[in-house]
Amino acid sequence: MLPRCAFSVCHVFMLVLCLSAAEDFDWTKNDHGSFYYGTFPAGFSWGAGSSAYQTEGAWDKDGKGLSIWDVFTHKKGRIQQNETGDSSCEGYYKIKDDVSLINELKLNHYRFSISWPRLIPTGIKSDHINERGIQYYNDLIDHLLENKITPIVTLYHWDLPQVLQEKYGGWQNISMVNHFNEFANLCFEKFGNRIKYWITFNNPWSAAVEGYETGEHAPGLKLRGTGAYRAAHHMIKAHAKVWHTYDTQWRAKQKGMVGISLSGDWGEPVDISNQKDIEAAERYVQFYLGWFATPIFHGDYPQVMKDFIGRKSIQQGLSTSRLPTFSPQEKSYIKGTCDFLGIGHFTTRYITQKNSPSTRGTSSYFLDRDLAELVDPRWPDPGSEWLYAVPWGFRRLLNFVKTQYGNPMIYVTENGVSEKMLCTELCDEWRIQYLKDYINEMLKAIKDGVNVKGYTAWSLLDKFEWDEGFSERFGLYYVDFRNKNKPRYPKASVQFYKRIISSNGFPNQREVENWRRKAVETCSSSNQLLAADPLTSHMEMVTEIVVPTVCTLSILLSAIFLMFLLRRRN
Ligand code: NOJ
């Protein structure tokens, strides 16, 4: 089932590493049951997602300000092949095309994000509001609604205005709370009459850890052991403030909901009979999802984070914990600020206990957890290095959310799989398998009593995949980035996902197997279309460059020739 082009040296390396780790225990103990045929509750919402920086392009058009991602990607050596999201899928110019793709899938909802600097170029509302940015999102929202597609809007999918980074240090600074609140308030004012689902932050874990701890993401800071905790602290406060703003100023009139989208891998103990591994796996999930979910549902950080980071901070000679604290007033202000919980989930890890050093100079979010992550070499791994397909982890994570946070209303805001860029293959059987199995585990979770109301496949289109550039494709639709028109082509998974949606689940084995077969049959003709694309680009070059140049030259030559003739006559 692996795509032909997905195997890399890194995979082999991982495999060897993992095989040696695998000798210690029995992988087969996790036999995770069979496929469950059945349907989702009536009204279950099916969707797909995107984000502004990853798809819009038009990075400097129509009055948009710079975001930290514009600046980060323009520095050499930060992104694979030095690629940028400058034009990406040109989504800014393709509202109609993309809504027709959404229609083709018969989606109930579409998740997108608003670019803060497109609306407020410096990030500071009192400086300037960009009306053309507002116009763009108005058009997008209106067009979705005309097509009976519910918009789910993310306010922050990582594209902080660069001015806020330069002036204040971005999320390291508490002043972001007010600036973000003003931006959110502007969005409620301009778009809230039509939006019922707001997501404050997308995956704040990544924004904090990769932006301020490892520096792999914008703004690229490596403030190990403190940066991520500080950034997260301010994001949690900003989230709560925006929820309260909506609650007190807009809810009664607009009748929408405000949630947050948290990402979380599942962590399974390597040895389920070993208490230390069980605790390490619990810690893994608490340091990931619990870091944000526990304050929002219970008012404070998970006890285990406070204990571990506090203890290590003291051992490192600090007088206070590197994990910031909330005052009693802040705790009660933050607690309960979630009308629905967005869950972004892709993969799972096996976890074992591993003591890390806690001497001076060793502070790091990763070392604070005292654990090691392992993967089963047999898990399918078609695209991104980190993304192993482990469907059963999804059901466990959803059940964890149910028991830990009082069975909140959940929307799955991201779930999907990638393939490598060079894979010009529309017959994405691996994605069909991934979606089939993950969606099935979600169905089982709903049968377990988890309150999941909707599912968002990640993503609608292939797009800019952050530090990986365009090298990883998550789309249901293939985007030909070589062609300046960025044409979209359906992968086989479009047909398959469409069937799940129209049946609201999985009717029976025969039908589901038929869907798969038909999807794979139809994709081979689309593959030929794609294969013909270099020809299309070539034809475009002929019509757009060669023909006008030849015409201009001919006119010039004729003029010279005419002048020559006239002169000779005289
Ligand atoms: C989570 C991020 O929110 C999204 O932008 C990204 O494309 C996916 N992870 C896949 O890496």
XYZ file of C-alpha atoms and ligand atoms in Angstrom:
581
model
C 0.000 0.000 0.000
C 3.014 2.314 0.242
C 3.285 4.810 -2.600
C 6.134 3.908 -4.889
C 8.045 7.061 -4.130
C 7.668 7.142 -0.362
C 10.677 5.207 0.792
C 13.662 7.230 1.947
C 16.968 6.678 3.612
C 15.496 8.191 6.768
C 12.775 5.584 6.821
C 15.323 2.816 6.653
C 17.251 4.448 9.484
C 14.106 4.744 11.607
C 13.232 1.160 10.867
C 16.597 -0.122 12.050
C 16.376 2.013 15.172
C 12.887 0.799 15.864
C 13.577 -2.831 15.162
C 16.272 -2.819 17.788
C 13.891 -1.194 20.245
C 11.179 -3.643 19.260
C 13.122 -6.666 20.448
C 12.285 -5.801 24.051
C 8.557 -6.359 23.933
C 5.738 -8.016 22.108
C 4.194 -5.753 19.472
C 1.311 -8.140 18.897
C -0.243 -7.439 22.285
C -2.064 -4.503 20.691
C -4.498 -6.301 18.466
C -7.099 -3.702 17.886
C -10.239 -5.398 16.757
C -12.150 -5.496 13.558
C -13.885 -3.080 11.250
C -17.225 -1.756 12.479
C -19.997 -1.345 9.885
C -22.567 1.257 10.809
C -23.569 4.869 10.403
C -22.903 8.144 12.186
C -25.594 9.996 14.126
C -28.005 12.019 11.970
C -26.688 15.544 11.388
C -23.053 14.528 11.726
C -21.028 17.203 9.905
C -18.461 16.241 7.258
C -15.834 18.714 6.126
C -12.344 19.480 4.916
C -9.879 22.125 5.992
C -7.196 24.595 4.995
C -5.308 27.524 6.483
C -4.491 30.996 5.196
C -0.716 30.908 4.930
C -0.709 27.372 3.576
C -3.078 28.064 0.669
C -3.894 31.717 -0.038
C -0.713 32.995 -1.649
C -1.043 36.729 -2.478
C 1.376 37.354 0.378
C 1.904 41.034 -0.464
C -1.275 41.838 -2.375
C -4.141 44.251 -1.755
C -2.701 45.848 1.367
C -1.813 42.715 3.320
C 0.913 43.182 5.961
C 3.796 40.786 6.565
C 3.365 37.789 8.805
C 6.121 35.982 10.678
C 5.806 33.205 8.082
C 6.433 35.600 5.180
C 9.639 36.756 6.829
C 10.715 33.306 8.027
C 10.297 31.646 4.631
C 12.177 34.434 2.862
C 15.298 33.689 4.911
C 17.510 31.121 3.216
C 17.916 27.728 4.845
C 14.724 27.651 6.905
C 12.437 25.711 4.546
C 13.094 22.707 2.324
C 14.341 23.948 -1.059
C 13.867 27.499 0.293
C 10.241 27.326 -0.789
C 7.728 29.950 0.363
C 3.963 30.345 0.572
C 4.145 33.487 -1.608
C 1.761 32.066 -4.164
C 1.061 28.543 -2.859
C -2.353 27.390 -4.214
C -3.360 30.960 -5.181
C -6.444 30.340 -3.062
C -6.893 34.107 -2.716
C -7.917 34.210 -6.375
C -9.782 30.927 -6.504
C -12.753 31.156 -4.178
C -15.186 29.926 -6.819
C -12.980 27.048 -7.974
C -12.396 25.835 -4.441
C -16.013 26.089 -3.414
C -16.905 23.974 -6.422
C -14.450 21.312 -5.198
C -16.142 21.443 -1.811
C -19.482 21.043 -3.555
C -18.181 18.099 -5.515
C -17.427 16.352 -2.202
C -20.833 17.419 -0.831
C -19.213 18.653 2.360
C -21.310 20.108 5.161
C -18.572 22.391 6.429
C -15.314 23.972 5.338
C -12.641 25.021 7.802
C -10.343 27.922 6.876
C -8.345 30.506 8.774
C -8.235 34.297 8.624
C -4.861 35.895 8.068
C -4.456 38.482 10.827
C -2.055 40.712 8.808
C -4.405 40.616 5.805
C -7.014 42.295 7.985
C -4.754 44.372 10.228
C -1.402 44.836 8.455
C 0.629 45.737 11.558
C -1.450 43.582 13.919
C -2.423 46.671 15.907
C -6.038 47.533 15.231
C -5.706 51.262 15.917
C -3.014 51.533 13.186
C -5.062 50.510 10.156
C -7.758 48.088 8.995
C -7.393 46.702 5.473
C -10.830 46.848 3.825
C -9.714 44.699 0.892
C -8.824 41.917 3.308
C -12.276 42.150 4.838
C -13.769 42.040 1.358
C -11.903 38.819 0.552
C -13.203 36.954 3.609
C -16.695 38.389 3.063
C -16.660 36.953 -0.453
C -15.411 33.587 0.747
C -17.989 33.339 3.540
C -20.852 34.493 1.322
C -19.933 32.086 -1.411
C -19.773 29.184 1.044
C -23.149 30.079 2.510
C -24.767 30.460 -0.921
C -23.658 26.872 -1.466
C -25.017 25.754 1.905
C -21.572 25.036 3.320
C -21.031 25.966 6.967
C -17.824 27.949 7.511
C -15.695 26.998 10.531
C -13.268 29.845 11.057
C -9.877 29.720 12.744
C -8.560 33.044 13.991
C -4.942 32.041 14.471
C -3.276 29.448 12.289
C 0.239 30.649 13.093
C 0.552 33.772 10.906
C 1.277 36.457 13.505
C 1.805 39.961 12.062
C 5.559 40.517 11.788
C 5.356 43.960 13.400
C 4.122 42.346 16.630
C 7.075 39.972 16.562
C 9.582 42.753 15.999
C 8.089 45.253 18.419
C 7.189 42.959 21.313
C 8.737 39.525 20.745
C 5.444 37.984 19.616
C 3.921 35.385 21.931
C 6.710 35.868 24.468
C 4.955 39.095 25.354
C 1.729 39.417 27.351
C 0.609 42.342 25.163
C -0.340 39.786 22.472
C -3.412 38.967 24.568
C -4.963 42.385 23.944
C -3.863 42.672 20.337
C -5.292 39.249 19.551
C -8.501 40.090 21.346
C -8.907 43.245 19.247
C -8.346 41.274 16.060
C -10.875 38.632 17.150
C -13.354 41.333 18.095
C -12.999 42.857 14.635
C -13.722 39.440 13.092
C -16.830 39.005 15.269
C -17.992 42.473 14.242
C -17.415 42.019 10.505
C -18.208 38.350 9.968
C -20.005 37.149 13.098
C -23.489 37.624 11.657
C -22.696 34.650 9.378
C -20.256 32.523 11.431
C -21.448 30.008 14.013
C -18.153 28.225 14.724
C -15.050 30.112 15.791
C -11.722 28.502 16.646
C -9.367 30.830 18.511
C -6.085 28.947 18.067
C -5.059 26.151 15.786
C -2.632 23.735 17.391
C -1.017 26.098 19.904
C 1.338 23.230 20.828
C 3.111 23.576 17.487
C 3.062 27.367 17.515
C 4.689 27.320 20.975
C 7.117 24.391 20.688
C 8.217 24.713 17.071
C 8.066 28.518 17.040
C 9.784 29.281 20.362
C 11.538 26.082 21.556
C 13.044 24.261 18.561
C 12.872 27.172 16.106
C 11.810 24.945 13.211
C 8.791 27.182 12.623
C 8.351 30.947 12.533
C 9.522 33.035 14.280
C 12.376 30.541 14.597
C 13.385 31.176 18.218
C 15.261 28.560 20.244
C 14.407 29.524 23.803
C 14.811 26.028 25.160
C 12.997 25.107 28.318
C 11.203 28.437 28.687
C 10.090 29.849 25.312
C 7.343 27.351 24.597
C 5.900 27.505 28.135
C 5.774 31.284 28.019
C 4.236 31.414 24.537
C 1.631 28.808 25.500
C 0.800 30.690 28.702
C -0.035 33.813 26.714
C -1.980 31.879 24.090
C -4.137 30.261 26.775
C -4.842 33.675 28.285
C -5.573 35.124 24.840
C -7.945 32.262 24.085
C -9.834 32.841 27.330
C -10.074 36.568 26.738
C -11.501 36.086 23.246
C -14.028 33.555 24.561
C -15.172 36.087 27.198
C -15.368 38.867 24.604
C -17.657 36.717 22.485
C -19.631 35.593 25.483
C -20.342 39.075 26.812
C -20.552 41.107 23.595
C -21.675 38.878 20.738
C -23.137 35.549 21.804
C -26.672 36.744 22.454
C -26.911 38.403 19.043
C -24.856 36.036 16.903
C -25.590 32.729 18.636
C -22.327 31.086 17.673
C -19.769 29.023 19.564
C -16.110 29.597 20.377
C -13.680 26.722 20.744
C -10.009 25.932 20.314
C -8.342 23.344 18.101
C -5.785 21.256 20.000
C -3.576 18.682 18.469
C -2.589 15.521 20.198
C -0.814 12.318 19.257
C -1.872 9.328 21.307
C 0.766 7.814 23.616
C 0.479 4.094 24.316
C 2.634 2.461 27.037
C 5.273 0.199 25.529
C 4.660 -2.348 28.262
C 1.125 -2.225 29.581
C 2.086 -4.245 32.646
C 4.782 -1.749 33.638
C 3.527 1.072 35.879
C 6.420 3.339 34.863
C 5.519 3.022 31.175
C 1.849 3.610 31.945
C 2.739 6.818 33.785
C 5.159 7.896 31.038
C 2.469 7.441 28.381
C 0.005 9.453 30.464
C 2.667 12.176 30.824
C 3.208 12.224 27.066
C -0.477 12.993 26.477
C -0.659 15.484 29.376
C 2.363 17.422 28.082
C 0.757 17.490 24.631
C -3.026 17.865 24.727
C -3.378 18.285 28.491
C -1.034 21.299 28.569
C -3.812 23.349 26.899
C -6.975 21.355 27.589
C -6.532 21.101 31.369
C -6.390 24.882 32.014
C -9.326 25.422 29.669
C -11.513 22.716 31.230
C -10.187 22.627 34.806
C -8.477 26.005 35.323
C -4.804 25.006 35.684
C -1.943 23.045 34.123
C -1.882 19.255 34.580
C -0.445 18.354 37.997
C 2.170 16.158 36.353
C 3.530 19.110 34.339
C 3.707 21.277 37.443
C 5.515 18.482 39.329
C 8.035 17.523 36.664
C 8.932 21.011 35.387
C 8.979 22.391 38.945
C 11.315 19.653 40.201
C 13.678 19.900 37.250
C 13.777 23.697 37.459
C 14.924 23.488 41.090
C 17.529 20.837 40.203
C 18.776 23.207 37.505
C 19.400 25.838 40.139
C 16.399 28.058 39.416
C 14.364 29.576 42.222
C 11.001 29.118 40.474
C 9.510 26.750 37.968
C 10.056 27.370 34.260
C 6.335 26.653 33.888
C 4.499 29.943 34.528
C 1.638 30.003 37.016
C -1.933 31.285 36.871
C -3.299 33.434 39.702
C -6.553 32.230 41.358
C -8.485 34.910 39.412
C -6.896 33.812 36.148
C -7.750 30.187 36.869
C -11.413 30.889 37.265
C -11.386 33.234 34.256
C -9.826 30.543 32.021
C -11.818 27.561 33.298
C -14.784 26.654 31.107
C -13.878 28.844 28.128
C -14.701 26.271 25.492
C -18.035 25.751 23.762
C -16.612 22.911 21.690
C -13.225 21.280 21.505
C -11.457 20.952 18.168
C -9.178 17.938 17.915
C -6.409 17.624 15.353
C -5.034 14.104 15.340
C -2.715 12.265 12.963
C -0.597 9.621 14.668
C 0.459 7.617 17.745
C 3.662 6.717 19.588
C 4.673 3.965 21.949
C 6.047 5.491 25.119
C 8.471 4.230 27.689
C 9.929 5.790 30.839
C 13.381 7.354 30.345
C 15.094 9.581 32.885
C 16.597 12.717 31.358
C 19.367 14.821 32.867
C 18.239 17.796 34.928
C 21.474 19.615 35.465
C 22.173 23.262 34.628
C 21.942 24.041 30.914
C 19.789 21.047 30.053
C 16.395 22.653 30.197
C 14.053 21.625 27.420
C 10.379 20.892 27.003
C 11.254 17.458 25.612
C 13.604 16.486 28.448
C 11.097 17.693 31.047
C 8.882 14.707 30.182
C 11.325 11.915 31.125
C 10.220 9.557 28.385
C 11.203 8.029 25.066
C 9.036 7.671 21.975
C 9.034 4.564 19.783
C 7.229 3.460 16.674
C 6.307 0.039 15.387
C 8.250 -0.471 12.147
C 5.218 -2.196 10.671
C 3.030 0.897 10.913
C 2.363 2.323 7.437
C 4.270 5.544 6.860
C 3.503 6.843 3.372
C 4.468 10.522 3.645
C 5.662 12.766 6.450
C 8.478 11.280 8.512
C 6.487 11.610 11.741
C 3.145 10.345 10.463
C 2.549 6.627 11.047
C -0.958 5.331 10.428
C -2.194 3.916 13.746
C -6.010 4.143 13.619
C -6.688 2.610 17.040
C -4.822 5.485 18.746
C -7.547 7.847 17.527
C -10.281 6.010 19.425
C -8.154 6.009 22.564
C -7.415 9.713 22.333
C -11.107 10.527 21.865
C -12.013 8.408 24.881
C -9.280 10.138 26.883
C -10.874 13.517 26.056
C -14.264 12.215 27.108
C -13.140 10.997 30.508
C -10.672 13.776 31.336
C -12.702 16.805 30.346
C -16.300 15.812 31.087
C -17.361 14.584 27.655
C -17.194 17.927 25.799
C -18.630 18.530 22.345
C -15.859 17.619 19.893
C -15.235 18.575 16.295
C -12.352 16.740 14.691
C -10.654 19.704 13.059
C -7.763 17.887 11.364
C -7.109 14.290 10.380
C -5.354 12.976 7.309
C -2.174 11.684 5.754
C 0.444 12.914 3.304
C 2.553 11.643 0.459
C 5.816 12.895 -0.922
C 5.942 15.770 -3.393
C 7.495 13.771 -6.187
C 4.624 11.375 -5.971
C 2.546 12.524 -8.958
C 0.095 9.768 -8.211
C -3.621 10.411 -7.983
C -4.445 6.826 -7.056
C -3.819 7.396 -3.350
C -4.810 4.012 -1.977
C -2.869 4.704 1.223
C -5.087 7.742 1.917
C -8.235 5.713 1.248
C -7.009 3.132 3.761
C -6.069 5.799 6.297
C -9.401 7.627 6.059
C -11.395 4.414 6.133
C -9.670 3.135 9.264
C -9.418 6.431 11.170
C -13.015 7.381 10.453
C -14.039 3.914 11.549
C -12.210 4.313 14.860
C -14.007 7.620 15.324
C -17.298 5.806 14.735
C -16.329 3.275 17.416
C -15.509 6.169 19.766
C -18.964 7.622 19.184
C -20.411 4.201 20.064
C -18.282 4.384 23.233
C -20.178 7.583 24.067
C -17.692 10.231 22.920
C -19.546 13.350 21.795
C -18.062 13.874 18.312
C -20.218 16.140 16.139
C -18.127 16.545 13.032
C -15.055 15.464 11.118
C -12.685 17.595 9.037
C -10.392 15.832 6.584
C -6.995 17.491 6.398
C -6.709 18.906 3.876
C -8.841 19.956 0.915
C -5.796 20.746 -1.237
C -2.109 19.971 -1.356
C -0.473 23.090 0.054
C 2.554 24.651 1.734
C 3.542 22.271 4.532
C 5.502 24.695 6.771
C 9.204 23.822 7.149
C 8.690 20.946 4.700
C 7.726 23.386 1.941
C 5.728 21.639 -0.779
C 7.477 18.320 -0.238
C 4.548 16.737 1.600
C 1.089 16.541 0.081
C -1.899 16.264 2.427
C -4.605 17.152 -0.113
C -7.667 15.276 -1.244
C -7.015 17.324 -4.388
C -3.633 17.299 -6.029
C -2.275 20.755 -6.864
C 0.157 21.110 -9.746
C 2.528 23.700 -8.302
C 4.677 23.646 -11.460
C 1.876 25.282 -13.389
C 1.358 28.943 -12.527
C -2.423 28.492 -12.634
C -2.117 25.883 -9.863
C -4.726 23.503 -11.336
C -6.388 21.039 -8.939
C -6.966 17.340 -9.735
C -9.049 14.939 -7.635
C -7.165 12.067 -6.061
C -8.966 8.724 -5.704
C -9.665 9.531 -2.046
C -12.115 12.242 -3.190
C -14.408 9.547 -4.577
C -14.010 7.395 -1.485
C -14.571 10.187 1.058
C -17.577 11.329 -0.963
C -19.149 7.870 -0.533
C -18.580 7.868 3.217
C -20.285 11.264 3.353
C -23.274 10.313 1.220
C -23.817 7.112 3.254
C -23.008 8.896 6.534
C -20.743 5.986 7.415
C -20.002 2.459 6.282
C -23.087 0.453 5.199
C -21.524 -3.004 4.691
C -18.341 -4.689 3.585
C -19.411 -5.293 -0.006
C -20.313 -1.656 -0.639
C -17.240 -0.229 1.037
C -15.026 -2.537 -0.955
C -16.856 -1.439 -4.133
C -16.234 2.226 -3.300
C -12.546 1.550 -3.002
C -12.403 -0.374 -6.256
C -14.349 2.271 -8.203
C -12.306 5.120 -6.750
C -9.090 3.471 -7.828
C -10.507 2.720 -11.283
C -11.520 6.324 -11.971
C -8.280 7.818 -10.756
C -6.213 6.240 -13.482
C -7.907 8.443 -16.108
C -7.273 11.553 -13.982
C -3.682 10.393 -13.697
C -3.389 10.635 -17.463
C -4.695 14.201 -17.305
C -2.019 15.058 -14.804
C 0.633 13.333 -16.842
C -0.405 15.545 -19.763
C 0.078 18.644 -17.671
C 3.653 19.483 -18.657
C 2.234 19.705 -22.171
C -0.456 22.110 -20.947
C 2.179 24.282 -19.278
C 4.218 24.143 -22.448
C 1.203 25.176 -24.528
C 0.613 28.053 -22.113
C 4.167 29.202 -22.520
C 3.691 29.099 -26.273
C 0.519 31.205 -26.165
C 1.579 33.587 -23.417
C 5.223 34.242 -24.250
C 6.289 32.890 -27.623
C 3.276 34.039 -29.697
C 3.254 37.669 -28.417
C 7.037 37.936 -28.827
C 6.950 36.623 -32.396
C 4.047 38.965 -33.223
C 5.835 42.005 -31.812
C 9.019 41.125 -33.678
C 7.096 40.632 -36.943
C 5.403 44.017 -36.568
C 8.762 45.670 -35.873
C 10.419 43.978 -38.840
C 7.528 44.935 -41.161
C 7.795 48.541 -39.964
C 11.546 48.602 -40.643
C 11.025 46.980 -44.030
C 8.315 49.550 -44.903
C 10.541 52.445 -43.876
C 13.325 50.975 -45.998
C 11.003 50.766 -49.041
C 9.721 54.335 -48.548
C 13.277 55.677 -48.315
C 14.286 53.917 -51.553
C 11.291 55.454 -53.349
C 12.287 58.943 -52.240
C -1.174 20.485 11.904
C -1.221 21.868 11.329
O -2.236 22.573 11.968
C -1.444 21.907 9.830
O -1.293 23.213 9.379
C -0.520 20.944 9.133
O -0.719 20.986 7.730
C -0.767 19.554 9.677
N -0.477 19.533 11.098
C 0.081 18.483 9.008
O 1.402 18.671 9.345
